[in-house]
Tab-separated table of C-alpha atoms and ligand atoms in Angstrom:
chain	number	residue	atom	x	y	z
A	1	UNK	CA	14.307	99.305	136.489
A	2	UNK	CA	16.607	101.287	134.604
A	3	UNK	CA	16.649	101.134	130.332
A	4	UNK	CA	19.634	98.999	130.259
A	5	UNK	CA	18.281	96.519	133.126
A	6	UNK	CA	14.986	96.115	130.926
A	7	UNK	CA	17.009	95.442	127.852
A	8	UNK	CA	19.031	92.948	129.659
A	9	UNK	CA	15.873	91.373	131.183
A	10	UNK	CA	13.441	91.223	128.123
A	11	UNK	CA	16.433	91.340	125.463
A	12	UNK	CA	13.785	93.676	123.951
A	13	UNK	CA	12.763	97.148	124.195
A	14	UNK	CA	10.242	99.516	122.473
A	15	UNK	CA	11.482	101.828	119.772
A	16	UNK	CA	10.988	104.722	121.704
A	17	UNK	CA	13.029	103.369	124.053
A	18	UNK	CA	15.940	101.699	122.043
A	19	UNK	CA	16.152	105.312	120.592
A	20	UNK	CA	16.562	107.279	123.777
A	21	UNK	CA	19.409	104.860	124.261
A	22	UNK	CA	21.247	105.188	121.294
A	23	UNK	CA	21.320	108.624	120.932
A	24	UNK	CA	22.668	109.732	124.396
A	25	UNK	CA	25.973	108.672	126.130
A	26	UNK	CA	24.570	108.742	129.418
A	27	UNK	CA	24.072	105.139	130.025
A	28	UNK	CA	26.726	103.791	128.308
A	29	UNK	CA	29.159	102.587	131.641
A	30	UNK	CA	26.143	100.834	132.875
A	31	UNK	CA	25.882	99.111	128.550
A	32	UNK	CA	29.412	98.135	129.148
A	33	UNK	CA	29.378	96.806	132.527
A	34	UNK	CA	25.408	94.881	131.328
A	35	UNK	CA	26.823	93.653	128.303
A	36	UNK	CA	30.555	92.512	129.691
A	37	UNK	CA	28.497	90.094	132.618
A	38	UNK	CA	26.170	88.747	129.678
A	39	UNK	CA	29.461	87.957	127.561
A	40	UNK	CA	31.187	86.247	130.536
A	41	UNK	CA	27.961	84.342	131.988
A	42	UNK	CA	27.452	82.635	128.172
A	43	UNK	CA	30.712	82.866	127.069
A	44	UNK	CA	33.437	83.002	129.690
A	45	UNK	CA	36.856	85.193	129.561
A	46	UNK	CA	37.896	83.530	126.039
A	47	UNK	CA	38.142	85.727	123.026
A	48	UNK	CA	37.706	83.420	120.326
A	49	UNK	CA	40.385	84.374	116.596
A	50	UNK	CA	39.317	84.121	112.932
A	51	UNK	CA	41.714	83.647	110.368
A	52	UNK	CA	41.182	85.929	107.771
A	53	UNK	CA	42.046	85.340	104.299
A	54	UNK	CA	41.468	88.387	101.762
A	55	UNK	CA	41.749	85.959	98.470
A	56	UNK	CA	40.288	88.467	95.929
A	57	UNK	CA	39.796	92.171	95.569
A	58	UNK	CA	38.524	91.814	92.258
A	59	UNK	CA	34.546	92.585	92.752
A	60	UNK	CA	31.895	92.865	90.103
A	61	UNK	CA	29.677	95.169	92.573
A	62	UNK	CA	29.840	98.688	92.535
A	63	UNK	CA	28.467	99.212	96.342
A	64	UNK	CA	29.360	103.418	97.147
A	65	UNK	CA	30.825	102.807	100.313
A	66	UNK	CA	33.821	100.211	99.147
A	67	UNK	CA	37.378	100.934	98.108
A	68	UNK	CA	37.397	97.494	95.988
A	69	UNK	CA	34.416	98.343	94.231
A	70	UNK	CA	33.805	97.400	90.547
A	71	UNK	CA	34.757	100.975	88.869
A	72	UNK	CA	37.211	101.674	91.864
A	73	UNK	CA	41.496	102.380	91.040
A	74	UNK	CA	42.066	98.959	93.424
A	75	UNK	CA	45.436	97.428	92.073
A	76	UNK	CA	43.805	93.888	91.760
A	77	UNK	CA	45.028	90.720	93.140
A	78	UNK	CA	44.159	87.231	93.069
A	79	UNK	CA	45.118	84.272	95.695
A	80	UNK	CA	45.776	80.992	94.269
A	81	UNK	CA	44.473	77.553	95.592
A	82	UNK	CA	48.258	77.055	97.051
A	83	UNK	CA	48.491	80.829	98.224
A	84	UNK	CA	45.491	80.023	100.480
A	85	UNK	CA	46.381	76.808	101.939
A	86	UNK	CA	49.704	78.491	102.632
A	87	UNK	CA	47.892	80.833	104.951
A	88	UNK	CA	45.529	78.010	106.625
A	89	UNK	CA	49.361	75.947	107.286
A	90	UNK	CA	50.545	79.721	108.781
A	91	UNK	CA	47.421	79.777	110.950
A	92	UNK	CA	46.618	76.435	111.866
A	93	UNK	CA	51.007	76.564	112.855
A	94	UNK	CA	49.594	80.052	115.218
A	95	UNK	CA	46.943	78.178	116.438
A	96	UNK	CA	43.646	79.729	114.799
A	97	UNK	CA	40.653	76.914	114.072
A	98	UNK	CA	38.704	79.161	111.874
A	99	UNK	CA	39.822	80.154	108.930
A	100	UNK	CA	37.347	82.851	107.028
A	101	UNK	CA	37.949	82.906	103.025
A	102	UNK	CA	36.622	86.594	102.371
A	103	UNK	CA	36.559	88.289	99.067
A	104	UNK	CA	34.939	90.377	96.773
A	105	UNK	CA	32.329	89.103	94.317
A	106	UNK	CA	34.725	87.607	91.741
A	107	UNK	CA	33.383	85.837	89.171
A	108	UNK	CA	37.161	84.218	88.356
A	109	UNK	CA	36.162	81.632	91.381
A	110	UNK	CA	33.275	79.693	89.943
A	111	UNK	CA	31.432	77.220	92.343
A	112	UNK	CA	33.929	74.133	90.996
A	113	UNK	CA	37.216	76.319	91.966
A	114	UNK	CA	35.532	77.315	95.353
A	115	UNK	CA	34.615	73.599	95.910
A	116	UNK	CA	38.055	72.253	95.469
A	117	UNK	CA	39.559	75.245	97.780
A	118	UNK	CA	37.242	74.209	100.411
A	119	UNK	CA	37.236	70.570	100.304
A	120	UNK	CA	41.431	70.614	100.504
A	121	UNK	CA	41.230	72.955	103.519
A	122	UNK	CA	38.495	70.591	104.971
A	123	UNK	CA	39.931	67.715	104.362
A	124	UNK	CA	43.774	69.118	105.993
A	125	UNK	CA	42.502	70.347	108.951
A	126	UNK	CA	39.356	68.513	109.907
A	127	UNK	CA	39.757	70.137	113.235
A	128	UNK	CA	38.524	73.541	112.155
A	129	UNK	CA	35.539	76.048	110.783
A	130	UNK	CA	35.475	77.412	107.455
A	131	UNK	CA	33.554	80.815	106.882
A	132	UNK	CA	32.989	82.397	103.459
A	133	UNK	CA	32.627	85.819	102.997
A	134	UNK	CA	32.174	86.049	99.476
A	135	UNK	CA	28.596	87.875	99.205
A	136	UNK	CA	25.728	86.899	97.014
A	137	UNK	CA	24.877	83.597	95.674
A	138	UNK	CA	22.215	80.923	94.592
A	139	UNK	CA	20.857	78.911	97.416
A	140	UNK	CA	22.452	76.209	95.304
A	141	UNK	CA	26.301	77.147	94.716
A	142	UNK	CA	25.749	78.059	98.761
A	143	UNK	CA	24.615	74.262	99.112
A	144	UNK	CA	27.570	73.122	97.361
A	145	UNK	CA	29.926	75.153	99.417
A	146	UNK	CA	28.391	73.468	102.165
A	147	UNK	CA	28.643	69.943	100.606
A	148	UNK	CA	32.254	70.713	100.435
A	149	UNK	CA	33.105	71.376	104.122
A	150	UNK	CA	32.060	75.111	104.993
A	151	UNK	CA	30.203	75.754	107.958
A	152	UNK	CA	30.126	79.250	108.045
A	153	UNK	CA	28.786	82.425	106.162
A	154	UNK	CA	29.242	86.374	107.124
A	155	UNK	CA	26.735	88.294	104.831
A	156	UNK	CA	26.658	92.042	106.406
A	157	UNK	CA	23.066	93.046	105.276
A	158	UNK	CA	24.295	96.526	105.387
A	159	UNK	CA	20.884	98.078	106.247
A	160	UNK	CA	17.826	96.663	106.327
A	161	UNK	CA	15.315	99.488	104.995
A	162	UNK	CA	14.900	99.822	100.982
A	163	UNK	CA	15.270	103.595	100.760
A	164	UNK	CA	18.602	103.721	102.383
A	165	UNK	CA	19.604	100.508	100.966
A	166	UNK	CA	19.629	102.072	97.924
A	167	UNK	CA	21.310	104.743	98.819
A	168	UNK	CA	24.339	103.102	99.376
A	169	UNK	CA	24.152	100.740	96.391
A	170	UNK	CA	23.760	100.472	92.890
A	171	UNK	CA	20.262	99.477	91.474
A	172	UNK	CA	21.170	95.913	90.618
A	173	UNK	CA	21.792	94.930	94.221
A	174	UNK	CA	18.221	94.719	96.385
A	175	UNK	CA	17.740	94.626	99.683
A	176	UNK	CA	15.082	91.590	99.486
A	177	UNK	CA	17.728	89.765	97.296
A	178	UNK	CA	20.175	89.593	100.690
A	179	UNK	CA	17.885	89.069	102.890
A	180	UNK	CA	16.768	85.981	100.797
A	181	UNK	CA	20.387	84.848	100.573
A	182	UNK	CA	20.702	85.361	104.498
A	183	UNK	CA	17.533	82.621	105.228
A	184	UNK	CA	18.724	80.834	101.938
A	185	UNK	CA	21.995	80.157	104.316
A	186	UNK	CA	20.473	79.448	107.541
A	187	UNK	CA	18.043	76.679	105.925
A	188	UNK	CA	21.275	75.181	104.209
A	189	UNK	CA	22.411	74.782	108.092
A	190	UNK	CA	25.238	77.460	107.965
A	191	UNK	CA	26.065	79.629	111.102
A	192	UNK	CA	25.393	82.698	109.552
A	193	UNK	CA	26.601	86.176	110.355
A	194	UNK	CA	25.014	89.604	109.504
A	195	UNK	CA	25.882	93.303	110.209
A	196	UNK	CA	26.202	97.035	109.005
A	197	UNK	CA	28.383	99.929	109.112
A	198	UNK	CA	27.447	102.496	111.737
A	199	UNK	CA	27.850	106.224	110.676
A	200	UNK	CA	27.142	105.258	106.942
A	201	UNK	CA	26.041	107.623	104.461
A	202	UNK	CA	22.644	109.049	105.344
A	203	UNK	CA	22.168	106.156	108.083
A	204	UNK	CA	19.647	107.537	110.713
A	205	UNK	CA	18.882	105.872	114.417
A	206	UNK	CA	15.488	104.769	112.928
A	207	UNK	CA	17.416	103.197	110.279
A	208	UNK	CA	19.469	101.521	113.024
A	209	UNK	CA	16.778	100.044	115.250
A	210	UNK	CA	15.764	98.260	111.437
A	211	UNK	CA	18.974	96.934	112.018
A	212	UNK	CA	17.982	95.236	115.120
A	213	UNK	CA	14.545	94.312	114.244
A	214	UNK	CA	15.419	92.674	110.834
A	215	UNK	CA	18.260	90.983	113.198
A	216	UNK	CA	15.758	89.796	115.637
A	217	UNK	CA	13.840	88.079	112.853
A	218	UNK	CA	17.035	86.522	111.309
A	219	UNK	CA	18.737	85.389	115.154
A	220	UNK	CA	22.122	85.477	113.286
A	221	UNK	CA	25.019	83.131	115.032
A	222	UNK	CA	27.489	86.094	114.240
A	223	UNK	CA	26.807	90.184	114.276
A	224	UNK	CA	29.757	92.037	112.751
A	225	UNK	CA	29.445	96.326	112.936
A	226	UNK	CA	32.048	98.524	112.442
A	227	UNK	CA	32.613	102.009	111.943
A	228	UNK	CA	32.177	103.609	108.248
A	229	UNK	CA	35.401	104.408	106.831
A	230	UNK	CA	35.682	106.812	103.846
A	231	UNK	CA	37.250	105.384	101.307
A	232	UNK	CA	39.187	107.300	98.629
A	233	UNK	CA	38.066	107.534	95.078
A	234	UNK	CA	34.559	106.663	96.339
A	235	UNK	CA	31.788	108.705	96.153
A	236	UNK	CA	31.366	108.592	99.788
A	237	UNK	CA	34.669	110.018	100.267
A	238	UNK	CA	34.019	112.959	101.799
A	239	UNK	CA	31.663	111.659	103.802
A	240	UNK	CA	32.302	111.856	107.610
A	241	UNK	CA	33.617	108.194	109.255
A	242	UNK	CA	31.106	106.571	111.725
A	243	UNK	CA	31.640	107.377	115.690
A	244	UNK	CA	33.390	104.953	117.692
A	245	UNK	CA	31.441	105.602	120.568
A	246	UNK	CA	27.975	104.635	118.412
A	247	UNK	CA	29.700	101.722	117.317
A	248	UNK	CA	30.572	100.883	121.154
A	249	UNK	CA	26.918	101.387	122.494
A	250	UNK	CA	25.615	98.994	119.509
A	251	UNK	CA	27.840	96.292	120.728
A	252	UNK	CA	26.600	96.372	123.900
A	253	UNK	CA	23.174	96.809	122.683
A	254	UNK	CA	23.619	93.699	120.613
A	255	UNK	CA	25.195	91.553	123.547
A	256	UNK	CA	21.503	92.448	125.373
A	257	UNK	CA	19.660	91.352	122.764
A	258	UNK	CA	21.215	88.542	121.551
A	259	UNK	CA	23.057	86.847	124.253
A	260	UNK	CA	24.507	83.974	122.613
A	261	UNK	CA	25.831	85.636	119.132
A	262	UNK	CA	29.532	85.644	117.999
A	263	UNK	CA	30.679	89.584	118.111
A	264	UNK	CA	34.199	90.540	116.605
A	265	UNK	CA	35.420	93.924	117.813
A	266	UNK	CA	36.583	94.611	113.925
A	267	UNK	CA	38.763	96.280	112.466
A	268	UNK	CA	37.782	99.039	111.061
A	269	UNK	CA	36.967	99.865	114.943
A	270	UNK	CA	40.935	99.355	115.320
A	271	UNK	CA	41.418	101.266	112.556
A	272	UNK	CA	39.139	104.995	113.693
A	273	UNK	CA	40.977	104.259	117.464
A	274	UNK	CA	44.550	103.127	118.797
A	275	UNK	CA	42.073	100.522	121.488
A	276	UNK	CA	39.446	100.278	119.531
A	277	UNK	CA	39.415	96.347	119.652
A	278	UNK	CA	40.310	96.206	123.539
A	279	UNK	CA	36.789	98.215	124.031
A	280	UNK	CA	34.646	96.565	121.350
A	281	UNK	CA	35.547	93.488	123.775
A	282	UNK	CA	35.384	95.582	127.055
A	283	UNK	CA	31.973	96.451	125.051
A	284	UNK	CA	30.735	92.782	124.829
A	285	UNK	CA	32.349	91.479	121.812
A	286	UNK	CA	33.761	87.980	122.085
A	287	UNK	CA	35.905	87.621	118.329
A	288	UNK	CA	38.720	89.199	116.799
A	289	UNK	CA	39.651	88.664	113.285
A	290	UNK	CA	43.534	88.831	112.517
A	291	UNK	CA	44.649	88.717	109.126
A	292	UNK	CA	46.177	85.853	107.507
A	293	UNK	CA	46.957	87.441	104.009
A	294	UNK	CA	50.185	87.452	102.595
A	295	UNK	CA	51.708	90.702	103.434
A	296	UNK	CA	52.681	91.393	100.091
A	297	UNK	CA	48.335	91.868	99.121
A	298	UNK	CA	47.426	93.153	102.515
A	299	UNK	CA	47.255	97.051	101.754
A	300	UNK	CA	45.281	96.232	98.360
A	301	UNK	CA	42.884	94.700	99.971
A	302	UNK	CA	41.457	98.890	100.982
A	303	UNK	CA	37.994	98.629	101.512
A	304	UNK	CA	38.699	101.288	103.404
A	305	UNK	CA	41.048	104.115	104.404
A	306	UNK	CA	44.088	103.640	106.727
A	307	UNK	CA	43.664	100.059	107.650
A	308	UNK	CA	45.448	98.741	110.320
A	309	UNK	CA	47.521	95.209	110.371
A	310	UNK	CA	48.604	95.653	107.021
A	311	UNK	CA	52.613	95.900	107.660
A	312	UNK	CA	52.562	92.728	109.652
A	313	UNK	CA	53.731	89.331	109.473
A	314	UNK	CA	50.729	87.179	110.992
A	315	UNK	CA	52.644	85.466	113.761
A	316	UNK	CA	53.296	89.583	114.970
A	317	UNK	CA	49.544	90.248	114.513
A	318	UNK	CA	48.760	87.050	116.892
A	319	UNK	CA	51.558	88.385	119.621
A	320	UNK	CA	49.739	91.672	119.666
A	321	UNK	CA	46.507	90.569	119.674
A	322	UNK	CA	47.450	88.380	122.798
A	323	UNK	CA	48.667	91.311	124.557
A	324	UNK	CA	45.628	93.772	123.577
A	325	UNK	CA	43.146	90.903	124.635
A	326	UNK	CA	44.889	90.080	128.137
A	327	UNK	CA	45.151	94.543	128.541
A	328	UNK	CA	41.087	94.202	128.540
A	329	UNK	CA	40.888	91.454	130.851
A	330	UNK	CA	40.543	88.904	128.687
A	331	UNK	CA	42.097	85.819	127.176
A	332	UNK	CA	42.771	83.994	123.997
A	333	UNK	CA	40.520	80.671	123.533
A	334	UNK	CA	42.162	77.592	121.503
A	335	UNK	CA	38.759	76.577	120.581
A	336	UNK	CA	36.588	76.282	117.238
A	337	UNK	CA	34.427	78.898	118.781
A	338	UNK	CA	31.319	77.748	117.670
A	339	UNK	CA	28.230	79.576	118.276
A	340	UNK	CA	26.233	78.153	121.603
A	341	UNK	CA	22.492	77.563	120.528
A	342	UNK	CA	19.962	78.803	123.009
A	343	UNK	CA	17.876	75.721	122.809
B	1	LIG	N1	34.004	101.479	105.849
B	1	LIG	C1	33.718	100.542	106.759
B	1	LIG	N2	33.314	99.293	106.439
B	1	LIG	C2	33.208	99.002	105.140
B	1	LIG	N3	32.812	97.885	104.518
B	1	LIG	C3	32.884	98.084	103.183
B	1	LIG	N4	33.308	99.325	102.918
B	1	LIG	C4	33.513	99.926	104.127
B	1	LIG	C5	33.918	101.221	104.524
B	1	LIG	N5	34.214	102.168	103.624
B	1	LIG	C6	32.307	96.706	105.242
B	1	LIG	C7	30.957	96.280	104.670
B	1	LIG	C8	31.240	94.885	104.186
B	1	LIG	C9	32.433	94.466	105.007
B	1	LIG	C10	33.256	93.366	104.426
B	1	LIG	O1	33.188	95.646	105.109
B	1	LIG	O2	29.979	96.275	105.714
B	1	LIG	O3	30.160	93.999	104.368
B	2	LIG	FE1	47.858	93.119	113.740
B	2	LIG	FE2	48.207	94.322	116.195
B	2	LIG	S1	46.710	92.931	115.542
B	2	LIG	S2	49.540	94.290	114.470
């Protein structure tokens, strides 16, 4: 059996191994083509869409990598409760039954404002997920958040060994502090999401299969990668943006190993190529993640460099996105989109 039929078999495979397939291109047609049956056989042809809702770019983190980090030249913004029910009316009206409230860590929206934003948007559309993407908390504000109707949590781990960790982040932040947060969630009942950049600062491929071990210990409902991005005025900003092609192989990888997980072919992978979201799904990814921000905050919202979607009305993002996702073969799902448990 080839490498790529053993991964698919045992949805496992020896470091040795999981390393002479990431670093070579040679069996990446036969990744696609593995990882593309797996997607259809537990998934289908539907592509499911998040709503996503960039509410704050004020953050009291400093991570290196960000463009909306704490000592960062971001022109802030914050959404109001009526701003952000304005966007669940746009995308409920385009058809979208998720709606993901991301932001940076802002203290401004304490646990009782984050309650009452969530409880009105459960309690309008009863019909739909909410996912927060709003970083570190106590197990207990994430219970409330809960309490009050979300479902959902997307918590990128980022990497999961200590030494690069902390290369890419300040002191404060710890690596056993998110991983804590990341069980904290599942035990609350969340479906929880987890990723990394690929191609970030100082990232090696034994830094990479952590990735997927510390995944494989977690089973996360959702895996979001993307590429590094350089951001200007970081510190990383001359550092060179992650490979597309990595980024494609990982997907794949990921679809092996974890059958059943939620993968969005992201944005920033739009952003480094003109099809970069029609081959994340030709890659195995199942979600895409359109923005629902006002257009007027869109381009503030720079984690990184040269985002795309930011000039666009959201009922123009949703035509394109049907038209990109029907190019690859694929179409658009009108469901929830929960994750399928493999018990
Ligand atoms: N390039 C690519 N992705 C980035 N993120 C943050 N900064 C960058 C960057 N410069 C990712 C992080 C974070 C997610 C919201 O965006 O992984 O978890
Ligand atoms: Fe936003 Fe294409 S998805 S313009």
């Amino acid at each position: 059996m080839s490498l790529v039929e053993r991964l698919r078999a045992d949805r496992n495979l020896p470091d040795d191994e999981l390393k002479a397939l990431l670093e070579t291109d040679r069996f990446d047609e036969e990744l696609y083509k593995a990882a593309d049956e797996v997607r259809r056989s537990v998934y289908g042809n539907g592509v499911f869409l998040r709503g996503l809702i960039e509410f704050t770019n004020y953050c009291k983190n400093d991570c290196l990598y960000c463009g909306i980090r704490r000592s960062g030249k971001a022109d802030r913004y914050r959404l109001s409760k009526e701003q952000i029910l304005d966007c669940c009316k746009e995308g409920y009206k385009l058809g979208y039954r998720t709606f993901v409230l991301q932001g940076g860590e802002d203290p401004y929206y304490t646990d009782d404002i984050l309650c009452d934003i969530i409880s009105s948007i459960r309690s309008l559309y009863p019909d739909c997920a909410i996912t927060l993407s709003i970083g570190e908390k106590s197990e207990e504000s994430y219970r409330r958040f809960f309490e009050s109707g979300a479902n959902r949590f997307l918590l990128r781990h980022e990497t999961a060994e200590e030494s690069h960790y902390s290369k890419l982040h300040p002191p404060e932040l710890s690596l056993s502090n998110r991983k804590q947060c990341l069980f904290n969630l599942k035990k609350i009942g969340y479906q929880v999401g987890t990723g990394f950049m690929v191609g970030s600062p100082y990232q090696t491929t034994e830094n990479i299969i952590s990735d997927l071990r510390f995944m494989q210990s977690l089973s996360p409902d959702m895996i979001g990668i993307g590429p590094f991005i350089p951001a200007e005025g970081t510190p990383f900003e001359s550092f060179p943006q992650g490979s597309v092609k990595l980024t494609l192989r990982l997907i794949s990888v990921m679809r092996l190993m974890f059958p059943h997980a939620l993968i969005p072919a992201t944005t920033a992978l739009g952003t480094l190529h003109p099809q970069g979201r029609e081959l994340g799904l030709k890659a195995g990814a199942n979600v895409v993640m359109p923005n629902l921000s006002p257009v007027e905050y869109r381009d503030k919202y720079s984690i990184y460099d040269n985002k795309i979607c930011t000039g666009e009305e959201s009922a123009q993002c949703k035509d394109c996105l049907r038209i990109r996702i029907e190019s690859a073969g694929y179409e658009i799902s009108d469901s929830v989109g929960d994750v399928k448990r493999i018990n």
